Tab-separated table of C-alpha atoms in Angstrom:
chain	number	residue	atom	x	y	z
R	1334	MET	CA	-48.778	-43.570	-27.640
R	1335	ASN	CA	-52.556	-43.535	-27.335
R	1336	ASN	CA	-53.749	-39.915	-27.037
R	1337	ARG	CA	-56.328	-40.816	-24.420
R	1338	LEU	CA	-53.629	-42.473	-22.232
R	1339	THR	CA	-51.298	-39.504	-22.665
R	1340	GLN	CA	-54.006	-37.071	-21.629
R	1341	ALA	CA	-54.987	-39.226	-18.624
R	1342	ARG	CA	-51.391	-39.353	-17.421
R	1343	LYS	CA	-51.019	-35.588	-17.728
R	1344	GLU	CA	-54.158	-35.182	-15.654
R	1345	MET	CA	-52.792	-37.645	-13.054
R	1346	ASP	CA	-49.502	-35.708	-12.876
R	1347	ARG	CA	-51.442	-32.501	-12.236
R	1348	ILE	CA	-53.397	-34.171	-9.419
R	1349	ASP	CA	-50.211	-35.650	-7.916
R	1350	GLU	CA	-48.609	-32.203	-7.774
R	1351	GLY	CA	-51.602	-30.966	-5.831
R	1352	LEU	CA	-51.510	-33.999	-3.516
R	1353	VAL	CA	-47.846	-33.416	-2.691
R	1354	LYS	CA	-48.584	-29.814	-1.688
R	1355	LEU	CA	-51.508	-30.905	0.473
R	1356	PHE	CA	-49.446	-33.731	1.961
R	1357	LEU	CA	-46.690	-31.324	3.010
R	1358	GLU	CA	-49.300	-28.969	4.461
R	1359	ARG	CA	-50.768	-31.826	6.493
R	1360	LEU	CA	-47.319	-32.807	7.824
R	1361	ALA	CA	-46.735	-29.215	8.901
R	1362	VAL	CA	-50.043	-29.233	10.800
R	1363	SER	CA	-49.117	-32.621	12.320
R	1364	ARG	CA	-45.991	-30.982	13.766
R	1365	ASP	CA	-48.171	-28.260	15.318
R	1366	VAL	CA	-50.482	-30.939	16.749
R	1367	ALA	CA	-47.494	-32.738	18.255
R	1368	LYS	CA	-46.224	-29.548	19.898
R	1369	ALA	CA	-49.688	-28.903	21.346
R	1370	LYS	CA	-49.857	-32.470	22.685
R	1371	LEU	CA	-46.387	-32.040	24.150
R	1372	GLU	CA	-47.645	-29.073	26.174
R	1373	THR	CA	-50.784	-30.851	27.389
R	1374	GLY	CA	-49.280	-34.317	27.832
R	1375	GLY	CA	-51.732	-35.868	25.374
R	1376	PRO	CA	-50.977	-39.217	23.683
R	1377	VAL	CA	-49.874	-39.535	20.074
R	1378	SER	CA	-52.770	-41.831	19.165
R	1379	ASP	CA	-56.364	-40.569	19.254
R	1380	PRO	CA	-58.557	-43.472	18.051
R	1381	ALA	CA	-61.825	-41.549	18.501
R	1382	ARG	CA	-60.551	-38.708	16.303
R	1383	GLU	CA	-59.371	-41.200	13.646
R	1384	ARG	CA	-62.776	-42.928	13.588
R	1385	GLU	CA	-64.480	-39.564	13.190
R	1386	ILE	CA	-62.297	-38.693	10.181
R	1387	LEU	CA	-62.744	-42.121	8.604
R	1388	THR	CA	-66.525	-41.937	8.962
R	1389	HIS	CA	-66.575	-38.581	7.140
R	1390	VAL	CA	-64.121	-39.743	4.447
R	1391	ILE	CA	-65.977	-43.005	3.733
R	1392	GLU	CA	-69.296	-41.184	3.429
R	1393	ALA	CA	-67.714	-38.762	0.958
R	1394	ALA	CA	-65.985	-41.544	-1.013
R	1395	GLY	CA	-69.099	-43.671	-1.427
R	1396	PRO	CA	-69.510	-47.473	-1.251
R	1397	GLU	CA	-67.486	-48.144	-4.418
R	1398	ASN	CA	-64.355	-46.441	-3.052
R	1399	GLU	CA	-64.820	-47.161	0.672
R	1400	ASN	CA	-61.963	-49.659	1.097
R	1401	SER	CA	-59.504	-47.614	-0.970
R	1402	ALA	CA	-60.318	-44.461	1.002
R	1403	ARG	CA	-59.916	-46.287	4.322
R	1404	LEU	CA	-56.510	-47.686	3.282
R	1405	PHE	CA	-55.316	-44.282	2.035
R	1406	PHE	CA	-56.259	-42.432	5.208
R	1407	THR	CA	-55.107	-45.087	7.682
R	1408	THR	CA	-51.707	-44.973	5.943
R	1409	LEU	CA	-51.780	-41.192	6.231
R	1410	PHE	CA	-52.588	-41.504	9.959
R	1411	SER	CA	-49.583	-43.828	10.444
R	1412	ILE	CA	-47.229	-41.374	8.737
R	1413	SER	CA	-48.550	-38.454	10.793
R	1414	LYS	CA	-48.256	-40.369	14.064
R	1415	ALA	CA	-44.702	-41.454	13.233
R	1416	LEU	CA	-43.831	-37.782	12.759
R	1417	GLN	CA	-45.516	-36.837	16.047
R	1418	ARG	CA	-43.739	-39.595	17.947
R	1419	GLY	CA	-40.394	-38.102	16.954
R	1420	ILE	CA	-41.424	-34.838	18.643
R	1421	ILE	CA	-43.392	-36.059	21.658
R	1422	ASN	CA	-41.307	-39.096	22.594
R	1423	ALA	CA	-37.882	-37.594	22.084
R	1424	ASP	CA	-36.896	-38.696	25.601
R	1425	SER	CA	-38.121	-41.406	27.935
R	1426	PRO	CA	-36.665	-43.654	30.662
R	1427	LEU	CA	-36.321	-46.485	28.149
R	1428	VAL	CA	-34.524	-44.328	25.580
R	1429	GLU	CA	-32.188	-42.989	28.261
R	1430	GLU	CA	-31.395	-46.540	29.362
R	1431	MET	CA	-30.674	-47.552	25.765
R	1432	ARG	CA	-28.371	-44.585	25.225
R	1433	SER	CA	-26.537	-45.263	28.471
R	1434	SER	CA	-26.022	-48.906	27.541
R	1435	LEU	CA	-24.740	-47.973	24.073
R	1436	ALA	CA	-22.231	-45.591	25.651
R	1437	ALA	CA	-21.156	-48.120	28.322
R	1438	HIS	CA	-20.596	-50.969	25.851
R	1439	ALA	CA	-18.598	-49.287	23.104
R	1440	HIS	CA	-16.140	-52.214	23.233
R	1441	PRO	CA	-16.745	-55.587	21.477
R	1442	PHE	CA	-18.678	-58.409	23.146
R	1443	PRO	CA	-16.669	-60.179	25.915
R	1444	THR	CA	-14.522	-63.143	24.868
R	1445	ARG	CA	-14.510	-64.763	28.331
R	1446	ALA	CA	-17.417	-65.246	30.746
R	1447	PHE	CA	-19.395	-67.755	32.786
R	1448	VAL	CA	-22.182	-69.061	30.563
R	1449	ALA	CA	-25.232	-71.142	31.554
R	1450	CYS	CA	-26.766	-73.596	29.118
R	1451	CYS	CA	-28.829	-76.785	29.048
R	1452	GLY	CA	-27.480	-80.288	28.708
R	1453	THR	CA	-23.861	-81.327	28.817
R	1454	GLU	CA	-20.693	-81.299	26.718
R	1455	GLY	CA	-21.453	-81.879	23.051
R	1456	SER	CA	-24.914	-80.329	23.108
R	1457	TYR	CA	-25.891	-77.836	20.424
R	1458	ALA	CA	-26.309	-75.231	23.189
R	1459	GLN	CA	-22.662	-75.795	24.164
R	1460	GLN	CA	-21.604	-75.356	20.542
R	1461	ALA	CA	-23.658	-72.140	20.340
R	1462	ALA	CA	-22.078	-70.908	23.588
R	1463	THR	CA	-18.581	-71.262	22.127
R	1464	ARG	CA	-19.705	-69.325	19.050
R	1465	LEU	CA	-21.129	-66.521	21.168
R	1466	VAL	CA	-18.307	-66.306	23.744
R	1467	LYS	CA	-14.918	-67.369	22.417
R	1468	THR	CA	-13.598	-68.823	25.690
R	1469	PRO	CA	-16.612	-69.544	27.899
R	1470	THR	CA	-16.653	-71.241	31.282
R	1471	ILE	CA	-19.814	-73.286	30.770
R	1472	VAL	CA	-22.116	-74.224	33.643
R	1473	TYR	CA	-24.652	-76.897	32.668
R	1474	PHE	CA	-28.258	-77.071	33.897
R	1475	ASN	CA	-31.010	-79.602	33.338
R	1476	SER	CA	-33.766	-77.193	32.278
R	1477	PHE	CA	-34.359	-73.929	30.423
R	1478	GLU	CA	-35.802	-72.388	33.581
R	1479	LYS	CA	-32.577	-73.071	35.500
R	1480	VAL	CA	-30.661	-71.205	32.792
R	1481	PHE	CA	-32.958	-68.167	33.216
R	1482	GLU	CA	-32.563	-68.368	37.008
R	1483	ALA	CA	-28.759	-68.650	36.842
R	1484	VAL	CA	-28.603	-65.371	34.919
R	1485	GLU	CA	-31.332	-63.678	36.953
R	1486	LYS	CA	-29.556	-64.500	40.241
R	1487	GLY	CA	-26.137	-63.489	38.946
R	1488	LEU	CA	-24.630	-66.998	39.057
R	1489	CYS	CA	-23.627	-66.665	35.388
R	1490	ALA	CA	-23.057	-63.542	33.313
R	1491	TYR	CA	-24.824	-65.061	30.316
R	1492	GLY	CA	-27.228	-67.849	29.415
R	1493	VAL	CA	-27.675	-69.557	26.042
R	1494	LEU	CA	-31.131	-70.736	24.967
R	1495	PRO	CA	-32.633	-72.067	21.715
R	1496	VAL	CA	-35.634	-70.098	20.463
R	1497	GLU	CA	-36.434	-71.498	17.026
R	1498	ASN	CA	-35.456	-74.056	14.425
R	1499	SER	CA	-35.910	-73.597	10.705
R	1500	THR	CA	-37.565	-77.028	10.441
R	1501	ALA	CA	-39.310	-77.691	13.777
R	1502	GLY	CA	-40.344	-74.096	14.520
R	1503	SER	CA	-40.302	-72.130	17.766
R	1504	VAL	CA	-39.150	-73.553	21.086
R	1505	SER	CA	-42.400	-72.790	22.916
R	1506	ALA	CA	-41.039	-73.653	26.363
R	1507	VAL	CA	-38.439	-70.880	26.130
R	1508	TYR	CA	-40.946	-68.312	24.883
R	1509	ASP	CA	-43.308	-69.193	27.716
R	1510	LEU	CA	-40.528	-68.756	30.296
R	1511	MET	CA	-39.729	-65.309	28.886
R	1512	GLN	CA	-42.970	-64.053	30.426
R	1513	SER	CA	-41.940	-64.890	33.989
R	1514	HIS	CA	-38.251	-63.947	34.078
R	1515	SER	CA	-36.276	-60.709	34.006
R	1516	PHE	CA	-33.527	-60.709	31.372
R	1517	HIS	CA	-32.176	-59.015	28.252
R	1518	ILE	CA	-30.968	-60.442	24.952
R	1519	SER	CA	-27.395	-59.343	24.333
R	1520	ARG	CA	-26.465	-61.502	21.339
R	1521	ALA	CA	-27.788	-64.233	19.001
R	1522	VAL	CA	-26.388	-66.860	16.682
R	1523	ARG	CA	-27.711	-69.266	14.074
R	1524	LEU	CA	-26.151	-72.718	14.351
R	1525	LYS	CA	-26.305	-75.283	11.536
R	1526	ILE	CA	-27.773	-78.537	12.838
R	1527	ASP	CA	-26.385	-81.838	11.550
R	1528	HIS	CA	-28.051	-84.805	13.203
R	1529	VAL	CA	-26.619	-88.318	13.109
R	1530	LEU	CA	-27.866	-91.574	14.617
R	1531	LEU	CA	-25.440	-92.830	17.281
R	1532	ALA	CA	-25.317	-96.145	19.139
R	1533	PRO	CA	-22.902	-98.098	21.395
R	1534	ARG	CA	-19.861	-99.638	19.710
R	1535	GLY	CA	-20.745	-102.478	17.339
R	1536	VAL	CA	-24.514	-101.862	17.361
R	1537	LYS	CA	-26.102	-101.881	13.887
R	1538	LEU	CA	-29.233	-100.109	12.687
R	1539	GLY	CA	-31.159	-103.373	12.645
R	1540	ASP	CA	-30.415	-103.901	16.346
R	1541	ILE	CA	-32.007	-100.616	17.434
R	1542	ARG	CA	-35.621	-100.390	18.607
R	1543	GLU	CA	-35.637	-97.083	20.540
R	1544	VAL	CA	-34.092	-93.733	19.626
R	1545	ALA	CA	-33.686	-91.096	22.341
R	1546	SER	CA	-33.299	-87.349	21.741
R	1547	HIS	CA	-34.805	-83.928	22.376
R	1548	PRO	CA	-38.379	-83.645	20.958
R	1549	HIS	CA	-37.247	-81.019	18.438
R	1550	ALA	CA	-34.477	-83.293	17.158
R	1551	LEU	CA	-36.971	-86.168	16.823
R	1552	ALA	CA	-39.343	-83.887	14.897
R	1553	GLN	CA	-36.524	-82.772	12.592
R	1554	CYS	CA	-35.962	-86.427	11.595
R	1555	SER	CA	-39.583	-87.427	10.922
R	1556	GLY	CA	-38.743	-88.740	7.460
R	1557	PHE	CA	-36.140	-91.111	8.904
R	1558	PHE	CA	-38.712	-92.516	11.340
R	1559	LYS	CA	-41.232	-93.021	8.527
R	1560	ALA	CA	-38.599	-94.981	6.608
R	1561	HIS	CA	-37.928	-97.074	9.729
R	1562	PRO	CA	-41.318	-97.674	11.414
R	1563	GLU	CA	-39.748	-100.235	13.757
R	1564	LEU	CA	-37.955	-97.388	15.581
R	1565	LYS	CA	-39.671	-95.661	18.512
R	1566	GLY	CA	-38.705	-92.091	19.384
R	1567	VAL	CA	-38.122	-91.502	23.093
R	1568	PRO	CA	-38.125	-87.817	24.195
R	1569	SER	CA	-35.194	-86.591	26.273
R	1570	SER	CA	-34.377	-83.218	27.799
R	1571	ASN	CA	-31.270	-82.743	25.648
R	1572	THR	CA	-29.494	-84.409	22.710
R	1573	ALA	CA	-26.079	-84.608	24.401
R	1574	LEU	CA	-27.529	-85.821	27.718
R	1575	ALA	CA	-29.359	-88.538	25.808
R	1576	ALA	CA	-26.087	-89.552	24.141
R	1577	LYS	CA	-24.308	-89.681	27.488
R	1578	GLU	CA	-27.082	-91.791	29.018
R	1579	VAL	CA	-27.186	-94.217	26.083
R	1580	ALA	CA	-23.415	-94.699	26.313
R	1581	ALA	CA	-23.683	-95.481	30.030
R	1582	SER	CA	-26.817	-97.652	29.808
R	1583	GLY	CA	-25.187	-100.819	28.492
R	1584	ARG	CA	-28.233	-101.439	26.267
R	1585	ARG	CA	-27.727	-102.707	22.726
R	1586	ASP	CA	-31.208	-101.917	21.417
R	1587	VAL	CA	-31.163	-98.143	21.840
R	1588	GLY	CA	-29.708	-95.321	19.760
R	1589	VAL	CA	-29.653	-91.548	20.001
R	1590	ILE	CA	-30.010	-88.605	17.646
R	1591	ALA	CA	-27.314	-86.051	18.428
R	1592	SER	CA	-24.357	-84.203	16.919
R	1593	ARG	CA	-21.325	-85.999	15.529
R	1594	LEU	CA	-19.283	-84.438	18.352
R	1595	CYS	CA	-21.139	-86.677	20.836
R	1596	ALA	CA	-19.778	-89.816	19.144
R	1597	GLU	CA	-16.223	-88.854	20.035
R	1598	LEU	CA	-17.113	-87.563	23.499
R	1599	TYR	CA	-19.079	-90.622	24.651
R	1600	GLY	CA	-17.527	-93.459	22.652
R	1601	LEU	CA	-20.453	-94.075	20.318
R	1602	ASP	CA	-20.569	-95.197	16.680
R	1603	VAL	CA	-22.219	-93.250	13.881
R	1604	VAL	CA	-24.900	-95.681	12.635
R	1605	ALA	CA	-26.642	-93.407	10.119
R	1606	GLU	CA	-25.922	-89.980	8.645
R	1607	GLY	CA	-28.046	-87.371	6.908
R	1608	ILE	CA	-31.140	-88.399	8.861
R	1609	GLN	CA	-32.717	-84.975	9.276
R	1610	ASP	CA	-35.498	-83.859	6.957
R	1611	SER	CA	-33.681	-80.737	5.782
R	1612	THR	CA	-29.969	-80.477	5.060
R	1613	GLY	CA	-30.181	-76.733	5.667
R	1614	SER	CA	-31.575	-76.878	9.188
R	1615	TYR	CA	-30.555	-74.086	11.563
R	1616	THR	CA	-31.369	-73.381	15.197
R	1617	ARG	CA	-31.345	-69.820	16.478
R	1618	PHE	CA	-29.888	-69.351	19.960
R	1619	ILE	CA	-30.093	-66.209	22.073
R	1620	CYS	CA	-27.561	-65.117	24.675
R	1621	ILE	CA	-29.286	-63.521	27.668
R	1622	SER	CA	-27.866	-61.235	30.354
R	1623	LYS	CA	-29.267	-59.780	33.566
R	1624	ASP	CA	-28.620	-56.133	32.677
R	1625	LEU	CA	-29.152	-54.350	29.388
R	1626	GLU	CA	-26.031	-54.692	27.245
R	1627	ILE	CA	-26.074	-53.072	23.791
R	1628	TYR	CA	-22.903	-53.483	21.755
R	1629	PRO	CA	-21.751	-51.591	18.625
R	1630	ASP	CA	-22.851	-54.345	16.210
R	1631	ALA	CA	-26.483	-54.342	17.439
R	1632	GLY	CA	-28.806	-54.478	14.444
R	1633	LYS	CA	-31.747	-56.430	15.798
R	1634	ILE	CA	-34.278	-55.589	18.524
R	1635	SER	CA	-36.766	-57.742	20.442
R	1636	ILE	CA	-39.726	-56.551	22.508
R	1637	MET	CA	-42.627	-58.274	24.296
R	1638	LEU	CA	-46.048	-56.735	24.853
R	1639	SER	CA	-49.697	-57.450	25.603
R	1640	LEU	CA	-52.357	-55.893	23.398
R	1641	PRO	CA	-55.981	-55.003	24.135
R	1642	HIS	CA	-58.445	-57.724	23.118
R	1643	ARG	CA	-60.134	-55.881	20.235
R	1644	PRO	CA	-60.160	-56.052	16.424
R	1645	GLY	CA	-57.285	-54.256	14.723
R	1646	ALA	CA	-55.053	-53.940	17.812
R	1647	LEU	CA	-52.226	-56.011	16.313
R	1648	ALA	CA	-52.591	-54.390	12.885
R	1649	GLU	CA	-52.194	-50.948	14.475
R	1650	ILE	CA	-48.912	-51.968	16.096
R	1651	ILE	CA	-47.578	-53.476	12.863
R	1652	SER	CA	-48.482	-50.318	10.941
R	1653	LYS	CA	-46.303	-48.298	13.322
R	1654	PHE	CA	-43.282	-50.342	12.292
R	1655	ALA	CA	-44.171	-49.971	8.617
R	1656	ALA	CA	-44.465	-46.202	9.023
R	1657	ILE	CA	-40.780	-45.917	9.977
R	1658	ASP	CA	-39.679	-48.507	7.377
R	1659	VAL	CA	-38.708	-51.214	9.891
R	1660	ASN	CA	-38.690	-54.865	8.840
R	1661	LEU	CA	-40.330	-57.316	11.258
R	1662	THR	CA	-38.470	-60.648	11.115
R	1663	LYS	CA	-40.544	-62.632	13.627
R	1664	LEU	CA	-43.836	-62.333	15.458
R	1665	GLU	CA	-44.476	-64.925	18.169
R	1666	SER	CA	-47.675	-65.100	20.233
R	1667	ARG	CA	-47.872	-66.992	23.521
R	1668	PRO	CA	-50.877	-67.407	25.857
R	1669	VAL	CA	-50.701	-65.467	29.106
R	1670	PRO	CA	-50.513	-68.040	31.956
R	1671	GLY	CA	-53.710	-68.179	34.007
R	1672	VAL	CA	-55.721	-65.926	31.665
R	1673	ASP	CA	-58.037	-67.382	29.023
R	1674	PHE	CA	-57.676	-66.149	25.436
R	1675	GLU	CA	-55.119	-63.476	26.291
R	1676	PHE	CA	-51.770	-63.421	24.498
R	1677	ARG	CA	-48.408	-61.745	24.704
R	1678	PHE	CA	-46.563	-60.975	21.490
R	1679	ILE	CA	-42.824	-61.041	20.916
R	1680	PHE	CA	-41.576	-58.910	18.031
R	1681	ASP	CA	-38.133	-59.293	16.451
R	1682	PHE	CA	-37.176	-56.591	13.992
R	1683	GLU	CA	-34.139	-55.284	12.152
R	1684	ALA	CA	-33.214	-51.814	13.347
R	1685	SER	CA	-30.433	-49.816	14.925
R	1686	PRO	CA	-31.016	-48.947	18.599
R	1687	ALA	CA	-29.374	-45.580	17.871
R	1688	ASP	CA	-32.009	-44.665	15.246
R	1689	ALA	CA	-34.067	-41.724	16.554
R	1690	SER	CA	-37.298	-42.892	14.888
R	1691	VAL	CA	-36.889	-46.369	16.423
R	1692	GLN	CA	-36.240	-44.850	19.850
R	1693	SER	CA	-39.365	-42.720	19.495
R	1694	LEU	CA	-41.515	-45.724	18.596
R	1695	LEU	CA	-40.163	-47.757	21.533
R	1696	ALA	CA	-40.756	-44.824	23.881
R	1697	GLU	CA	-44.360	-44.551	22.696
R	1698	LEU	CA	-45.015	-48.277	23.067
R	1699	SER	CA	-43.489	-48.312	26.554
R	1700	ARG	CA	-45.880	-45.533	27.660
R	1701	ASP	CA	-49.005	-46.528	25.712
R	1702	PRO	CA	-51.846	-46.911	28.277
R	1703	GLU	CA	-53.543	-49.554	26.096
R	1704	ILE	CA	-50.517	-51.864	26.332
R	1705	GLU	CA	-50.871	-53.674	29.646
R	1706	HIS	CA	-47.386	-55.175	29.590
R	1707	PHE	CA	-44.320	-53.938	27.685
R	1708	ALA	CA	-40.786	-55.302	27.973
R	1709	PHE	CA	-37.735	-54.227	25.985
R	1710	LEU	CA	-35.925	-57.558	25.617
R	1711	GLY	CA	-32.797	-56.187	24.010
R	1712	ALA	CA	-30.878	-54.821	21.039
R	1713	TYR	CA	-28.169	-57.149	19.790
R	1714	GLY	CA	-25.983	-58.438	17.013
R	1715	GLU	CA	-26.775	-61.758	15.357
R	1716	ARG	CA	-24.221	-63.996	13.702
């Protein structure tokens, strides 16, 4: 091995040994800082103090090393704050509620319940409902908002709603409604979507001029429409409702994109198969409840919050998850109704609700004065 490289590595090892000692010393001081803040009621984060340190560090590092020094110390800040959160935010109303729910729901998820969902028999929401609750009594509604209201008012124990599709993306209407309703996510499921083109008995593809379905289903079959420019997509509130209406219409020039189950239910023929753009298309459905229900298989958590309108606000939140080694699986932003250029963010992440470091982070976020709105949407298992 090159002697110069060997010598450089020995020197780096010596420096690393010194860094480890200094790092441990800094963590010990961070614990003392946390205990002092616990006595005074001070917050974990102190942005002014961090800026002061960064200014000094960057001046000492010089222009050539400015970015590297900033990254090193901001990472160090995140680690220190994660440690302090574990001390300061050991208990909070949210954490107590989570622990109570975990204790109260030590049994598996219910196999029978009244469940609200959109559409009618044969809809993908109905299929998701039977995956989530083995023997559901399904109550159908004609809009996503009615599903939220049915759960909120106690008419149904659970509600099933689509939130995203692997091809067409997020269901924006559901995310927007999340901001104005009180609910918790208690379970989730990913359902494979297999679209077929259906039509009344004896109708051929060449006879069809209009195709009805939910906008997401139409979007998931864009390639089919490009191959058949004579077909016009007609948006409907639900795939199964569209199938039911086409069957009852008596028209011979209209088809519908829906599940194969709808053909049997409504006496329709399968005119074309494999019409969706992706053969591996999945829709994610959430099961909502009025009260917080956390079951033993919970391994995913969702929260919603508003952040201050300033540079770096979102990056600071994301760094807090990274500091405790939590994997963010989705970040959705939605405009706040009635307020220009203000957004609420929905975070999905993989974590156990019983993890002390996760509880500490959630407690801090729920009490952070800079976060105008914070909602713990739920901790749940996903199939």
